[in-house]
CSV table of C-alpha atoms and ligand atoms in Angstrom, one decimal:
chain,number,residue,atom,x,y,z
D,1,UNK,CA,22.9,-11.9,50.3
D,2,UNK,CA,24.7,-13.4,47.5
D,3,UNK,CA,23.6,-16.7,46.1
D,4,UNK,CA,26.5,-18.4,44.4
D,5,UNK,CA,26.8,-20.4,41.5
D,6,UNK,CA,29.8,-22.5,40.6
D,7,UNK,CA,30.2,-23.2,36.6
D,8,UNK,CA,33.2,-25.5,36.2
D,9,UNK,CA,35.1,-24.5,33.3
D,10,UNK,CA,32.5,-22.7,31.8
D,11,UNK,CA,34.0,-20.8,29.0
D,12,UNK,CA,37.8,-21.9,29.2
D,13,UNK,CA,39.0,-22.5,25.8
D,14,UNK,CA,42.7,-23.7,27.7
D,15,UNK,CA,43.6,-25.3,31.2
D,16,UNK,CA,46.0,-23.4,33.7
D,17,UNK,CA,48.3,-26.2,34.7
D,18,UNK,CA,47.0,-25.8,38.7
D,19,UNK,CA,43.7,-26.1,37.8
D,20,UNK,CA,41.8,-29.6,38.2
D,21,UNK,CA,40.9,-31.4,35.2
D,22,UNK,CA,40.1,-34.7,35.7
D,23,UNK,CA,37.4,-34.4,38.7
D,24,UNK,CA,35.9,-31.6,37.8
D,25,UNK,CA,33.6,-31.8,35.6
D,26,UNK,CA,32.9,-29.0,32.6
D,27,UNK,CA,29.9,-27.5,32.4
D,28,UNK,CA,28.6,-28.1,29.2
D,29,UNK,CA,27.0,-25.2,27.5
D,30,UNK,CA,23.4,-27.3,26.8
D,31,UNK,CA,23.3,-28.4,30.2
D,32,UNK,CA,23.6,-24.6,31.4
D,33,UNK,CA,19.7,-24.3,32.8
D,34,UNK,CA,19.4,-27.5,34.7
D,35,UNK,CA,22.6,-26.4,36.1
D,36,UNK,CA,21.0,-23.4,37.5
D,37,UNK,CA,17.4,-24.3,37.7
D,38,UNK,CA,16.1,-24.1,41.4
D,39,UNK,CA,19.4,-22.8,43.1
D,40,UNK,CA,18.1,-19.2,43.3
D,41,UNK,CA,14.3,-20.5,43.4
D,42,UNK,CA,15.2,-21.9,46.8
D,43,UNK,CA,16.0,-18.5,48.5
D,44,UNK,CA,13.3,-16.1,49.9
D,45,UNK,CA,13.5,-12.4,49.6
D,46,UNK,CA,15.7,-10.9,46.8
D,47,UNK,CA,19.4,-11.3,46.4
D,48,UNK,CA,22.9,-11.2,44.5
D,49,UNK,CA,24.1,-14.2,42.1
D,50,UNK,CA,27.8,-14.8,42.0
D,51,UNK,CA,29.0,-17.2,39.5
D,52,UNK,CA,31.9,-18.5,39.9
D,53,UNK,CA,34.6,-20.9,38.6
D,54,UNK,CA,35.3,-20.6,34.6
D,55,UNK,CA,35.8,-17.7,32.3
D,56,UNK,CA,32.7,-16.0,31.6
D,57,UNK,CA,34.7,-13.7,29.2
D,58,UNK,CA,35.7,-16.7,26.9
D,59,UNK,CA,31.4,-17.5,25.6
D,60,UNK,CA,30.6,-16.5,22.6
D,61,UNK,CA,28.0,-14.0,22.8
D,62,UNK,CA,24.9,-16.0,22.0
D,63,UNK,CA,25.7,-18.7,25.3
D,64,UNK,CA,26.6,-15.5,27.0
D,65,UNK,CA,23.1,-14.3,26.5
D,66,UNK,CA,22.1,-17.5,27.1
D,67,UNK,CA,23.5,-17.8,30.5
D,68,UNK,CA,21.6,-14.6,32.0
D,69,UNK,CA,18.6,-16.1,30.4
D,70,UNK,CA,18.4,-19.1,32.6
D,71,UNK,CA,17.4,-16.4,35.3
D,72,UNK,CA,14.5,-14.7,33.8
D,73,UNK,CA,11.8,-16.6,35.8
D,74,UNK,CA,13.7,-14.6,39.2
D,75,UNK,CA,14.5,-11.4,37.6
D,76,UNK,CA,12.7,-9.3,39.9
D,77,UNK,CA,14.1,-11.1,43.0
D,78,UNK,CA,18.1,-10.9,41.3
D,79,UNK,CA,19.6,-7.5,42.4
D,80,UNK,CA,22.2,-8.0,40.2
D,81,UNK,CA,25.2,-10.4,39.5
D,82,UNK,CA,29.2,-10.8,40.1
D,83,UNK,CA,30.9,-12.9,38.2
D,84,UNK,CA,34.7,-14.0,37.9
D,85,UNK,CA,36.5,-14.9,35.0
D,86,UNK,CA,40.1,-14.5,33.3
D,87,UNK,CA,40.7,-10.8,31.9
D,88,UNK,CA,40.9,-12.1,28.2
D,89,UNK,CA,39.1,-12.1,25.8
D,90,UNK,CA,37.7,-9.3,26.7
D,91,UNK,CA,35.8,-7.0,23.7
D,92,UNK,CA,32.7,-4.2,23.6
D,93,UNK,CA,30.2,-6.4,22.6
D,94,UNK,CA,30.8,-8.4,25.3
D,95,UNK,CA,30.5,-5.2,28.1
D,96,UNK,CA,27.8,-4.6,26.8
D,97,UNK,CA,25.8,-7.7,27.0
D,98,UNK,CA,27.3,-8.1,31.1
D,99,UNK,CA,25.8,-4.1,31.3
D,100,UNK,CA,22.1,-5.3,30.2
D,101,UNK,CA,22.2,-8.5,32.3
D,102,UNK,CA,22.8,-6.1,34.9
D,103,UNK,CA,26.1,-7.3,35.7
D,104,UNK,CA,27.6,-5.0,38.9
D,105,UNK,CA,31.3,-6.5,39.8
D,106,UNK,CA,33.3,-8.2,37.8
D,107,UNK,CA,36.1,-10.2,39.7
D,108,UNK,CA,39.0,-10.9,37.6
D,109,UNK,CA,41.9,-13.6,38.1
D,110,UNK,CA,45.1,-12.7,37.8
D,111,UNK,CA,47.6,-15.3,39.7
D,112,UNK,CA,50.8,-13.3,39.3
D,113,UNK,CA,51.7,-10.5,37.5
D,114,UNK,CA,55.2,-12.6,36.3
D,115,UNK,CA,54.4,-12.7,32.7
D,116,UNK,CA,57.2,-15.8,32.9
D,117,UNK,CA,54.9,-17.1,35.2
D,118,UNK,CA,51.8,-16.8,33.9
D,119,UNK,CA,53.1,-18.5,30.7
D,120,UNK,CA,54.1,-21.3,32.5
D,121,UNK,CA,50.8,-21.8,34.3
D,122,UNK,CA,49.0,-21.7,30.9
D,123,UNK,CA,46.7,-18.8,31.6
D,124,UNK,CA,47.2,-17.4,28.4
D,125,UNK,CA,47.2,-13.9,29.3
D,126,UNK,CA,49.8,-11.3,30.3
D,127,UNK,CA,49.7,-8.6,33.2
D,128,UNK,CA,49.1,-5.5,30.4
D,129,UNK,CA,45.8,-7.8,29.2
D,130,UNK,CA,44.6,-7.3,32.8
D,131,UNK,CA,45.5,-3.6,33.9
D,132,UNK,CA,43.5,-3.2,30.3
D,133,UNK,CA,40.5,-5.1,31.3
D,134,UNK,CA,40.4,-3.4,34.7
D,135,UNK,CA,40.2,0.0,33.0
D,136,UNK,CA,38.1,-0.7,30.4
D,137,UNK,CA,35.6,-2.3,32.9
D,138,UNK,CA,35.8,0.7,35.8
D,139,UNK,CA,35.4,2.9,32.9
D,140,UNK,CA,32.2,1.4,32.2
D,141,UNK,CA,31.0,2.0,35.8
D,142,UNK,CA,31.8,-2.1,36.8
D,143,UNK,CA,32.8,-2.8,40.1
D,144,UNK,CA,36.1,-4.6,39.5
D,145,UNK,CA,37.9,-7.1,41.8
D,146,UNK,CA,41.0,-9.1,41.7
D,147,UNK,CA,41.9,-13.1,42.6
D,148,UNK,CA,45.3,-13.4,43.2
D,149,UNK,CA,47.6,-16.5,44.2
D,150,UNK,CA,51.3,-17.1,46.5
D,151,UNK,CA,52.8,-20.3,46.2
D,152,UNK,CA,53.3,-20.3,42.7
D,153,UNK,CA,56.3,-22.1,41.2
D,154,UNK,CA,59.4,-20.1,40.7
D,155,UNK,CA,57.8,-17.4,43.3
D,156,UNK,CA,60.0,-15.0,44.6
D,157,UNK,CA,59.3,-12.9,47.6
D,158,UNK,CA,59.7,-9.5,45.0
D,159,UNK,CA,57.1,-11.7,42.5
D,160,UNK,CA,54.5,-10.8,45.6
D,161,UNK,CA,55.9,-7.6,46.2
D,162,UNK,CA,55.0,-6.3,42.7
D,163,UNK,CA,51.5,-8.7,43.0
D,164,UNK,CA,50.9,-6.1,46.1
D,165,UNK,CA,52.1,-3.3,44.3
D,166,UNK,CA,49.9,-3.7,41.6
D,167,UNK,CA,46.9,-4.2,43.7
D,168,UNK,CA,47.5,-0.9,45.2
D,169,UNK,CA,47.8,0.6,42.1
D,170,UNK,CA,45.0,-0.5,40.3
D,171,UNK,CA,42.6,0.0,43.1
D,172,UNK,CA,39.9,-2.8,42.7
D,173,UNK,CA,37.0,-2.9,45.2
D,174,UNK,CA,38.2,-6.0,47.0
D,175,UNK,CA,40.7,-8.8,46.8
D,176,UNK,CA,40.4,-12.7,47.2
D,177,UNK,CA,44.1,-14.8,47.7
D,178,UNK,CA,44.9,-18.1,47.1
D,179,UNK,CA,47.6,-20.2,47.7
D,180,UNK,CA,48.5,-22.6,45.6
D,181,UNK,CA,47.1,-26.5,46.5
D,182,UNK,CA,49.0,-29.2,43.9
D,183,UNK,CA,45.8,-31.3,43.0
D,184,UNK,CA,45.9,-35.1,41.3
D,185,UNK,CA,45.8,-35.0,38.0
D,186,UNK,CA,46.7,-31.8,37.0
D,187,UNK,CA,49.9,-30.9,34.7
D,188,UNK,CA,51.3,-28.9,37.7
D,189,UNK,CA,50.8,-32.5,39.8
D,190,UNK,CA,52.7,-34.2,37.2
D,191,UNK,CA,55.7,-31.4,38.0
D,192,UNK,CA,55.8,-31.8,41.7
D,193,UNK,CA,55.8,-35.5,41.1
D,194,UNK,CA,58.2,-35.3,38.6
D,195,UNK,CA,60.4,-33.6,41.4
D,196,UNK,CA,60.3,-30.2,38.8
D,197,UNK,CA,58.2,-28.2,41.4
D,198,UNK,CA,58.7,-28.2,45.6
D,199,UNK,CA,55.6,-25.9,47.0
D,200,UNK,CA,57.0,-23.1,49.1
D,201,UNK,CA,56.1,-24.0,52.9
D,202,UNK,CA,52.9,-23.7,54.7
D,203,UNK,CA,54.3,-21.1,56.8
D,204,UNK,CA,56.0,-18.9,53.7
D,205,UNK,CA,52.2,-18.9,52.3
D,206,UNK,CA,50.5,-17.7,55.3
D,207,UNK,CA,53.6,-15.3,55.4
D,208,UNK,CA,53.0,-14.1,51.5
D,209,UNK,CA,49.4,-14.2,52.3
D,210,UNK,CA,49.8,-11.7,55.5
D,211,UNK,CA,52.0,-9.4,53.1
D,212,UNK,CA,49.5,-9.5,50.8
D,213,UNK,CA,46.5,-9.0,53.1
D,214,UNK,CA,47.9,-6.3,55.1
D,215,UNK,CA,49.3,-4.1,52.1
D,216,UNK,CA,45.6,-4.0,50.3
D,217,UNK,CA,44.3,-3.1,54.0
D,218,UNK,CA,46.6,-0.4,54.5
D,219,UNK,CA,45.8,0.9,50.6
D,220,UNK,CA,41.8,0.8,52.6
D,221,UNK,CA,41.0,-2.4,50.2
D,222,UNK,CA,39.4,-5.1,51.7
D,223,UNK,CA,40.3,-9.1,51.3
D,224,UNK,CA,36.9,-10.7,51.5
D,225,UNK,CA,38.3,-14.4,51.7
D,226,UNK,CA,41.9,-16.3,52.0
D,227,UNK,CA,42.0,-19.7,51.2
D,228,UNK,CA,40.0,-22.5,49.2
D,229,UNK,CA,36.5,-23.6,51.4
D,230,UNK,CA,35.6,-27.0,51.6
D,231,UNK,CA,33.3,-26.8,48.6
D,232,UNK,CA,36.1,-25.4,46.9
D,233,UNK,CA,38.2,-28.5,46.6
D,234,UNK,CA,38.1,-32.6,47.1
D,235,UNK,CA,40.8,-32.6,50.0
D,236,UNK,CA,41.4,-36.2,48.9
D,237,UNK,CA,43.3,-35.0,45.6
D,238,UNK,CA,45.2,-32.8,47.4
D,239,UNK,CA,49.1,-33.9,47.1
D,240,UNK,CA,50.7,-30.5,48.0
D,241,UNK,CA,50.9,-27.2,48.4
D,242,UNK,CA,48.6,-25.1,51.5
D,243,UNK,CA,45.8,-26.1,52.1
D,244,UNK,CA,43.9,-25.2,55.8
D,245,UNK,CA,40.3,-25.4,55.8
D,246,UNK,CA,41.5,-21.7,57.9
D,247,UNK,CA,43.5,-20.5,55.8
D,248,UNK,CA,42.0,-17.3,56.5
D,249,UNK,CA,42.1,-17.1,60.5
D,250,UNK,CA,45.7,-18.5,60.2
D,251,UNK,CA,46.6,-15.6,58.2
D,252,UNK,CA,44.9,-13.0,60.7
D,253,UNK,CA,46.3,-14.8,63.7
D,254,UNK,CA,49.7,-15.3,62.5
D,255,UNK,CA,49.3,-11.2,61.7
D,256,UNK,CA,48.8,-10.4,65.1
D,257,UNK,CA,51.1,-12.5,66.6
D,258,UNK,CA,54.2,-11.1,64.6
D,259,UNK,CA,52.6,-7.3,65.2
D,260,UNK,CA,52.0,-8.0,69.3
D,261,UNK,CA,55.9,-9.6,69.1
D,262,UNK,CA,57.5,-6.9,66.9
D,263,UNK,CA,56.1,-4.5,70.1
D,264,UNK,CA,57.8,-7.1,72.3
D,265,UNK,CA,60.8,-6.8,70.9
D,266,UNK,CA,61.2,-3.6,70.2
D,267,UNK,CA,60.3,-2.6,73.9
D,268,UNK,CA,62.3,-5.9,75.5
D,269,UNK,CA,58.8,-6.4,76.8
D,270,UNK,CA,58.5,-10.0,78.9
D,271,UNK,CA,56.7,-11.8,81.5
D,272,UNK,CA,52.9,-10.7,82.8
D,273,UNK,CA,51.8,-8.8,79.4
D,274,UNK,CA,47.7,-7.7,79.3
D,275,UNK,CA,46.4,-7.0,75.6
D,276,UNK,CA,43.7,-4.4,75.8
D,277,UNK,CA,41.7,-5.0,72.5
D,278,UNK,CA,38.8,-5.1,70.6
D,279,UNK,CA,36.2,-8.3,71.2
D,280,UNK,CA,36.9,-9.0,67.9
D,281,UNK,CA,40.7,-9.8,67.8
D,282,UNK,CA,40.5,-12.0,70.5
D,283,UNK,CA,40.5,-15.2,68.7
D,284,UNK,CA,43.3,-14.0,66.8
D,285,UNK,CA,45.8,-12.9,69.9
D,286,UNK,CA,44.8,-16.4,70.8
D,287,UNK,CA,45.7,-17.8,67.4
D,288,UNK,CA,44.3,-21.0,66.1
D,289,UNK,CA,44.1,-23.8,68.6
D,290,UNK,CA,46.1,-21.5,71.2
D,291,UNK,CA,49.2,-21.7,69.4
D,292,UNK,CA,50.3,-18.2,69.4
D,293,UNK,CA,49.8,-18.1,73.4
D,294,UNK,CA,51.8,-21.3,73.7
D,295,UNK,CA,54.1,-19.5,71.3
D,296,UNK,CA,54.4,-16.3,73.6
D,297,UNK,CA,55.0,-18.6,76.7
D,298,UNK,CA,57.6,-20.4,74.6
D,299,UNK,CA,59.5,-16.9,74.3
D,300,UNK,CA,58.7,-16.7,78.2
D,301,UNK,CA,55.7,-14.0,78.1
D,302,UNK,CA,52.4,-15.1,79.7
D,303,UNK,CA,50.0,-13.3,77.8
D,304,UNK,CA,46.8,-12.4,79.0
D,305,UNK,CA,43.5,-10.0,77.5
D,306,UNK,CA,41.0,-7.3,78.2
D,307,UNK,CA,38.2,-5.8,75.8
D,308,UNK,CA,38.2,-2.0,75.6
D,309,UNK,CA,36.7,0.1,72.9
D,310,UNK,CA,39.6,0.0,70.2
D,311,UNK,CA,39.4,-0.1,66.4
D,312,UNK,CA,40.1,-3.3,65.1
D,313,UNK,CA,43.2,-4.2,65.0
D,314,UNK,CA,44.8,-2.2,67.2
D,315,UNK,CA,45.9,-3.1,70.7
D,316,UNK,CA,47.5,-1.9,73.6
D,317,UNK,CA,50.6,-4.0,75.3
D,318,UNK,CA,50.2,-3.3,79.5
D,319,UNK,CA,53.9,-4.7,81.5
D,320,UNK,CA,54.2,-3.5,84.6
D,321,UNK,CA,54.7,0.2,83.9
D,322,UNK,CA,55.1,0.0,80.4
D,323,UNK,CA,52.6,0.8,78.1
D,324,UNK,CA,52.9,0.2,74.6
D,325,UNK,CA,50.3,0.6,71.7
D,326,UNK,CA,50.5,-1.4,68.2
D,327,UNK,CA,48.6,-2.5,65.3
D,328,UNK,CA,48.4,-5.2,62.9
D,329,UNK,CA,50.4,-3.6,60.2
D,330,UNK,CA,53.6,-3.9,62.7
D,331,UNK,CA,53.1,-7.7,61.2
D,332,UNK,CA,54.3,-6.2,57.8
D,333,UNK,CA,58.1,-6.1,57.8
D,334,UNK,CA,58.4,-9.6,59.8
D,335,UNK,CA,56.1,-10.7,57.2
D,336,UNK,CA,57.8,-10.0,54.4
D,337,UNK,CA,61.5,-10.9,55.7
D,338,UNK,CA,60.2,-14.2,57.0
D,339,UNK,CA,59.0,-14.9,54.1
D,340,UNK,CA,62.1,-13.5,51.6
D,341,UNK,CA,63.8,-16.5,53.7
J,401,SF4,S1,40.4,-19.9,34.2
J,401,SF4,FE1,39.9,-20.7,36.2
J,401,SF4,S2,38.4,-22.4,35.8
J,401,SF4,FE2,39.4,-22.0,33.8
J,401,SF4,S3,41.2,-23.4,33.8
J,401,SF4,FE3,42.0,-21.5,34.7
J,401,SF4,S4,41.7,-21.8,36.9
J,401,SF4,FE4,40.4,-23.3,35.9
């Protein structure tokens, strides 16, 4: 179990323009224990922290120490911790105080790996500063992950391309994606305001998102979460951008939709159609609130299921005498053309 821990700001010396300022509030250094005081005390049993939401990498050393401190008293409950943070600054002294606080995966933000981009979101960074910090901190025996983002201003489809390439190629231990929500307040508001940023559509993010999703899977690298939570965000100073409180079982329904329709096509497949499946995908043939079945009857095929014991995401398309077997990576070429527009 992993208890998280969310530390606003904690340790940015700079604000990326997306990021929410004004109702957030920083963490300030001093008020570090009360912050953390009784949120692992409450738990039974032992368990995982996970802090979350600033740039561990950017304390000096002494708060850094200072941070792990605050969970002394629970030591011998804390299997370990994962944090997230930028990739910079990233320096030995610094590995070696997360390697004694018994850091185990470190899960590092990198939005795009447009170096144009990234300048304009104020981040500080370039794509070299991460591919370093991912080697120096696998090196070290670290479990490294990466947070990426779609949406981002002046995104092209071949900007997520190379985002997908790279996560290939760097092999971290699991992904997270975002898409980009505009909050109130924030520089990047002021743009999309200003009329100097339009947010790609809802449906081009899930579309990105599926690319995304489905080229780490295929590479055997998982995407434990798509998608801000709730406790994530104040919905009420969201002005643009996609936002879903499903974000994540739109992306996987959407995915099997454009796989099961790819096999429609390409076999001129219509009318009565059973989906033999695994119990688990059957929420996503269905697709949120029904709308990839209205969808299929739309396109005149009444769709209906069966379990049988099949891997996830996989499936088996039964018309009349026609029997055609899919999976969800047949989602990846509609995927990306839909969304290259
Ligand atoms: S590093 Fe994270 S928490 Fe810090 S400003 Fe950027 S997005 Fe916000």
């Amino acid at each position: 179990m992993i208890v998280p821990i969310f530390l606003p700001h904690l340790g940015c010396g700079e604000r990326c323009t997306y990021c929410d300022q004004d109702i957030i509030t920083d963490i300030a250094e001093e008020n570090l224990e009360t912050r953390i005081a009784g949120m692992p005390a409450s738990r039974t049993g032992s368990f995982e922290v996970g802090l979350y939401g600033g740039n561990i990498f950017g304390l000096a050393l002494p708060a850094l120490r200072r941070l792990f401190s605050c969970f002394n008293d629970e030591k011998h409950r804390i299997t370990g911790f994962r944090i997230s943070t930028k990739p910079v600054p990233l320096n030995p002294e610094v590995i070696e105080v997360l390697k004694e606080s018994r850091v185990t995966t470190i899960e590092l933000g990198i939005p795009t790996f447009n170096n144009e981009t990234l300048s304009l979101l104020n981040r500080r960074h370039t794509d070299e500063d991460l591919r370093r910090a991912v080697f120096a901190l696998k090196n070290e025996g670290f479990r490294v992950a990466l947070q990426v983002m779609v949406g981002l201003p002046n995104e092209m489809m071949a900007d997520i391309r190379e985002t997908a390439e790279n996560i290939v190629c760097l092999a971290p231990s699991y992904i997270r994606i975002y898409p980009l929500v505009v909050l109130a307040g924030t520089p990047l508001a002021h743009a999309f305001t200003a009329g100097q940023f339009e947010p790609i559509s809802f449906e081009d993010a899930v579309k990105r998102t599926i690319f995304l999703y489905l080229t780490a899977l295929k590479a055997g690298i998982k995407t434990v979460k798509m998608g801000l939570t709730d406790n994530e965000v104040i919905k009420e100073r969201i002005i643009g951008g996609s936002y879903h409180p499903a974000f994540g079982s739109i992306v996987k329904s959407t995915a099997f939709y454009l796989a099961v329709l790819v096999k429609l096509h390409e076999h001129s497949l219509h009318g009565d159609v059973l989906v033999a499946l695994n119990p688990r995908d059957i929420p996503h043939l269905i697709g949120h609130k029904r709308s990839n079945l209205n969808k299929f009857r739309e396109q005149g095929v009444l769709i209906t299921w069966k379990t049988a014991e099949r891997p996830p995401d996989t499936f088996v398309l039964t018309c009349g005498r026609y029997e055609v077997e899919g999976d969800i990576f047949d989602a990846l070429a509609p995927a990306a053309s839909l969304a290259d527009g």
